[in-house]
CSV table of C-alpha atoms in Angstrom, one decimal:
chain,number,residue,atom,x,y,z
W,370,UNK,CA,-131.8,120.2,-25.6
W,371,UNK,CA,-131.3,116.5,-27.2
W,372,UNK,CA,-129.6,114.0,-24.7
W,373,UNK,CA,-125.7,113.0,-26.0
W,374,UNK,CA,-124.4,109.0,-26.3
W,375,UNK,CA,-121.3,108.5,-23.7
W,376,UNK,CA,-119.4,105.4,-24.2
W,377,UNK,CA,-116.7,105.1,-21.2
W,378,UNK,CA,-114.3,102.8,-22.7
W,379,UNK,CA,-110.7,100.9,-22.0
W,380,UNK,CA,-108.9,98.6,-19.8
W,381,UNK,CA,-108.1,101.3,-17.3
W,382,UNK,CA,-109.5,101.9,-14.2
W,383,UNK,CA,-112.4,104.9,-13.7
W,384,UNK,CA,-115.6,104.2,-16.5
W,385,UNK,CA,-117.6,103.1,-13.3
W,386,UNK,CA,-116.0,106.2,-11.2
W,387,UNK,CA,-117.1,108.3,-14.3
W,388,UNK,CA,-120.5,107.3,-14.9
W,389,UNK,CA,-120.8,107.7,-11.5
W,390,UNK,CA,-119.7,111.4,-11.4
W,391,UNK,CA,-122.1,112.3,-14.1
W,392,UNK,CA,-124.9,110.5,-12.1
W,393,UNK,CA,-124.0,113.0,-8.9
W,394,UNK,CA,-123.6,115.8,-11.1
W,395,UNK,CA,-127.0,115.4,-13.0
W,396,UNK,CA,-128.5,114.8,-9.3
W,397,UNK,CA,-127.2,117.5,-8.2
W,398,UNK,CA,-129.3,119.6,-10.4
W,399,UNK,CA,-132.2,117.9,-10.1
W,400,UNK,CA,-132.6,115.7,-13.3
W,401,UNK,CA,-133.7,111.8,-12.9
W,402,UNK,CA,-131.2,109.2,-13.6
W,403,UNK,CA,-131.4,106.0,-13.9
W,404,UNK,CA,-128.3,103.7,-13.3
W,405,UNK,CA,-127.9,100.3,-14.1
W,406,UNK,CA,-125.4,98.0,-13.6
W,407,UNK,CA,-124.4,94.4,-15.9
W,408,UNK,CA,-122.3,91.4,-14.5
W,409,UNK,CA,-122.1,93.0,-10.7
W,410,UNK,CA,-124.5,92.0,-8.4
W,411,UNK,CA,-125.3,95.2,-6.5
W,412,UNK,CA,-123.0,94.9,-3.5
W,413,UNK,CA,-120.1,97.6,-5.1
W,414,UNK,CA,-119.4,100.4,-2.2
W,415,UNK,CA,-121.3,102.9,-4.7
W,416,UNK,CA,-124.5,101.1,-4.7
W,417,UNK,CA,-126.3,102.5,-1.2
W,418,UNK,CA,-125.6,106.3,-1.3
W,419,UNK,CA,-126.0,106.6,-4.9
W,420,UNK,CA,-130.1,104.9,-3.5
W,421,UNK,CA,-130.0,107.7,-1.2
W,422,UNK,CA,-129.9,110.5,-3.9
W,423,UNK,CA,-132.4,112.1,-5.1
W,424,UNK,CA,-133.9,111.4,-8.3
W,425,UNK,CA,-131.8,108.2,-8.5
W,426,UNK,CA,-133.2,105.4,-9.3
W,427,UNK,CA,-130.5,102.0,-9.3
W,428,UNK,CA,-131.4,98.6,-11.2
W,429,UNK,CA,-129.6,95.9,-11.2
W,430,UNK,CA,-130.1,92.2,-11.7
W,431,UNK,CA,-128.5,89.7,-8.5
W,432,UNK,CA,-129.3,86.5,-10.6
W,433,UNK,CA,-126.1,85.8,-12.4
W,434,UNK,CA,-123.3,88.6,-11.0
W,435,UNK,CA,-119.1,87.5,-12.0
W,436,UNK,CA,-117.5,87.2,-14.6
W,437,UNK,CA,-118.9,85.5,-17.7
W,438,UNK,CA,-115.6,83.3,-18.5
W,439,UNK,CA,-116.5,81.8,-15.0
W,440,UNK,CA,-120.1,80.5,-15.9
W,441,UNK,CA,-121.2,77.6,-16.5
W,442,UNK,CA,-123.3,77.3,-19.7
W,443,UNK,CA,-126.2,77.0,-18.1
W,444,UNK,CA,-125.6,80.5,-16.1
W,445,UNK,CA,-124.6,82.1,-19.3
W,446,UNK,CA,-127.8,81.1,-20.7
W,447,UNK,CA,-129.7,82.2,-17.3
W,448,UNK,CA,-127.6,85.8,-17.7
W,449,UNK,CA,-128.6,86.4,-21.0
W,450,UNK,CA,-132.2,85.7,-20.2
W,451,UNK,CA,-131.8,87.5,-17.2
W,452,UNK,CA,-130.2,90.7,-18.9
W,453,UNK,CA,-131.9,90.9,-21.8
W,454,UNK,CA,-135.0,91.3,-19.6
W,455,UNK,CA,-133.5,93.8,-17.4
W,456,UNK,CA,-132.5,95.4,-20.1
W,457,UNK,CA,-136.1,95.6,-21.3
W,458,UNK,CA,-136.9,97.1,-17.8
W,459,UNK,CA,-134.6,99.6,-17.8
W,460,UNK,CA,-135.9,100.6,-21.3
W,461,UNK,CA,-139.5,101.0,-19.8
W,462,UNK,CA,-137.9,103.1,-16.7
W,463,UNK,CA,-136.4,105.9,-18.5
W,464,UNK,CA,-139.4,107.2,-19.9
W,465,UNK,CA,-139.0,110.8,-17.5
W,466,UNK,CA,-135.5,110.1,-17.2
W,467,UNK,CA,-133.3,112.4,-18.1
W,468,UNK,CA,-130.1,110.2,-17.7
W,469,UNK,CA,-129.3,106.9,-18.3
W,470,UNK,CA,-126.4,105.0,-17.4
W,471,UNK,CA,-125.8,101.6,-18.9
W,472,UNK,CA,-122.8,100.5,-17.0
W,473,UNK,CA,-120.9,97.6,-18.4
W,474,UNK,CA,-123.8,97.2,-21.2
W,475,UNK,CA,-120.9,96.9,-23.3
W,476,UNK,CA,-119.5,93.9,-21.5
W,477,UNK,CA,-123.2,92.5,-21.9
W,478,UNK,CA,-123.2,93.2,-25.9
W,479,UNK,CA,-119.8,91.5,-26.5
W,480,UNK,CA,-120.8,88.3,-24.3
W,481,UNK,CA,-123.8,88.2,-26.2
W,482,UNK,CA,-126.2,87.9,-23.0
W,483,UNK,CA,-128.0,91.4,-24.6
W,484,UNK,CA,-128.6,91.9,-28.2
W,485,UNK,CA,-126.1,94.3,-29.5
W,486,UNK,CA,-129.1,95.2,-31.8
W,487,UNK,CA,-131.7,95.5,-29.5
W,488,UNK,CA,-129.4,98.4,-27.7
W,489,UNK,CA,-128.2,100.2,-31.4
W,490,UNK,CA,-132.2,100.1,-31.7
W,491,UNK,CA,-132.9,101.7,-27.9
W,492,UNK,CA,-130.1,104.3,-28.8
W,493,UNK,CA,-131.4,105.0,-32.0
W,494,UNK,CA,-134.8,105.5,-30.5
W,495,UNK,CA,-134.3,106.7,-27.2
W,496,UNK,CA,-136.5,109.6,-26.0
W,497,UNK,CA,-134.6,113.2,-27.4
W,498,UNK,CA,-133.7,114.6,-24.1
W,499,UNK,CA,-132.5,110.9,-22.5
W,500,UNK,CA,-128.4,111.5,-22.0
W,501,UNK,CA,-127.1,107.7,-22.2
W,502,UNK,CA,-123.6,106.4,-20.9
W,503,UNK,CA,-122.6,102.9,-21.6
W,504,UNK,CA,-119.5,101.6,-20.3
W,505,UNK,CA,-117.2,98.5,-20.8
W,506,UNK,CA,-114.4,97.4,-22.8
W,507,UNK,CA,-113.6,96.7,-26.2
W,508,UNK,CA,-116.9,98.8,-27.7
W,509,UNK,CA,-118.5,97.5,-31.1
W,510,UNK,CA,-118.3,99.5,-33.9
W,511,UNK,CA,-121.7,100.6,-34.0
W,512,UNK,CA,-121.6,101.7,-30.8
W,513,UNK,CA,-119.1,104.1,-31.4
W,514,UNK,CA,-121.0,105.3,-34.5
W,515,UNK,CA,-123.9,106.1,-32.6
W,516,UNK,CA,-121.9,107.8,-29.8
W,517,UNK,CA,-120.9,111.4,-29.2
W,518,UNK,CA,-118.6,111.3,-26.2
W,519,UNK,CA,-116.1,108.8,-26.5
W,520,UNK,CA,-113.5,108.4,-23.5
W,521,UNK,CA,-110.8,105.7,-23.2
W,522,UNK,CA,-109.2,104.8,-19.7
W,523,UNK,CA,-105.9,103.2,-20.6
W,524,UNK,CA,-104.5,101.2,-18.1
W,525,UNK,CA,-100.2,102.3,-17.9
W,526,UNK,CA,-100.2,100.8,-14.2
W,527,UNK,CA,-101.9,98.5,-12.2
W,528,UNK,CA,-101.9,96.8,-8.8
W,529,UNK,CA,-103.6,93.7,-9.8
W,530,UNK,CA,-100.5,92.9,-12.8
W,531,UNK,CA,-98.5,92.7,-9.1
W,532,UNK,CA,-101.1,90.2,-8.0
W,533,UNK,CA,-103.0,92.6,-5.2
W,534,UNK,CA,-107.0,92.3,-5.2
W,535,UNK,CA,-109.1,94.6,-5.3
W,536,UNK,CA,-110.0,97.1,-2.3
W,537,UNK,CA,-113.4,97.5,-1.4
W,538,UNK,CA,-114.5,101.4,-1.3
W,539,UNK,CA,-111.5,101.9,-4.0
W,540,UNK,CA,-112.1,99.4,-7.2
W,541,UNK,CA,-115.6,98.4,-6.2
């Protein structure tokens, strides 16, 4: 059966929670997943038992985590060397996966630290039975072209509009 394109999208709260549901559930039944993660450094509350899965195999790059508005030009240019070669990486990894999950790529595409085209190419490409999800806001046009599943989180209400911070083992 040929692996679908997921592309978690919005301002809202939950693509991470969902990509990581799919993860659990594709786990569950045995099938080998790959999960990546852009802009965060690996130090999310998800990051250790999603390791201890089966099957699971987590990538992420610690070089250049935050935001991108708060680099410095010289870290932006480390994060998009830094990406774009994890993002290679990953490529070469999910060669007998059976899931792939991208999360923030789309972040990473509209920043510009990977090439939009390199990932239209990989999802053009990708192995048949490789299910991808890609998360992040605002999603390019050719993104959504290529995907099948599109899901927007809208944001209605907040805590962080009323100034509170995020809570560890709830938003990250």
């Amino acid at each position: 059966m040929a692996g679908r394109i997921h592309i978690y999208c919005g301002d809202g709260k939950g693509k991470t929670t969902a990509a990581l549901g799919l993860t659990l559930r594709a786990s569950g039944v045995g099938k080998q997943v790959v999960f990546t993660q852009f802009f965060k450094d690996g130090s999310s509350s998800e990051i250790e038992p999603l390791k201890a899965l089966e099957g699971v195999r987590v990538m992420h790059c610690k070089t250049v985590p935050g935001f991108f508005f708060r680099m410095s030009r010289e870290q932006q240019e480390q994060a998009t060397r830094d990406y774009t070669a994890l993002f290679h990486q990953v490529v070469e990894a999910t060669r007998d996966a059976d899931l792939l999950v991208l999360d923030e790529m789309i972040s990473a595409c509209n920043h510009g630290v990977v090439p939009l085209e390199e990932v239209v190419s990989f999802l053009k490409s990708k192995p048949e039975k490789l299910e991808v999800v890609l998360t992040g806001r605002n999603p390019p046009q050719s993104l959504l072209e290529l995907a099948d599943y599109v899901t927007e989180m809208k944001k209605i209400k907040h805590p962080f509009d009323q100034g509170i911070p995020a809570r560890k083992g709830i938003e990250y």
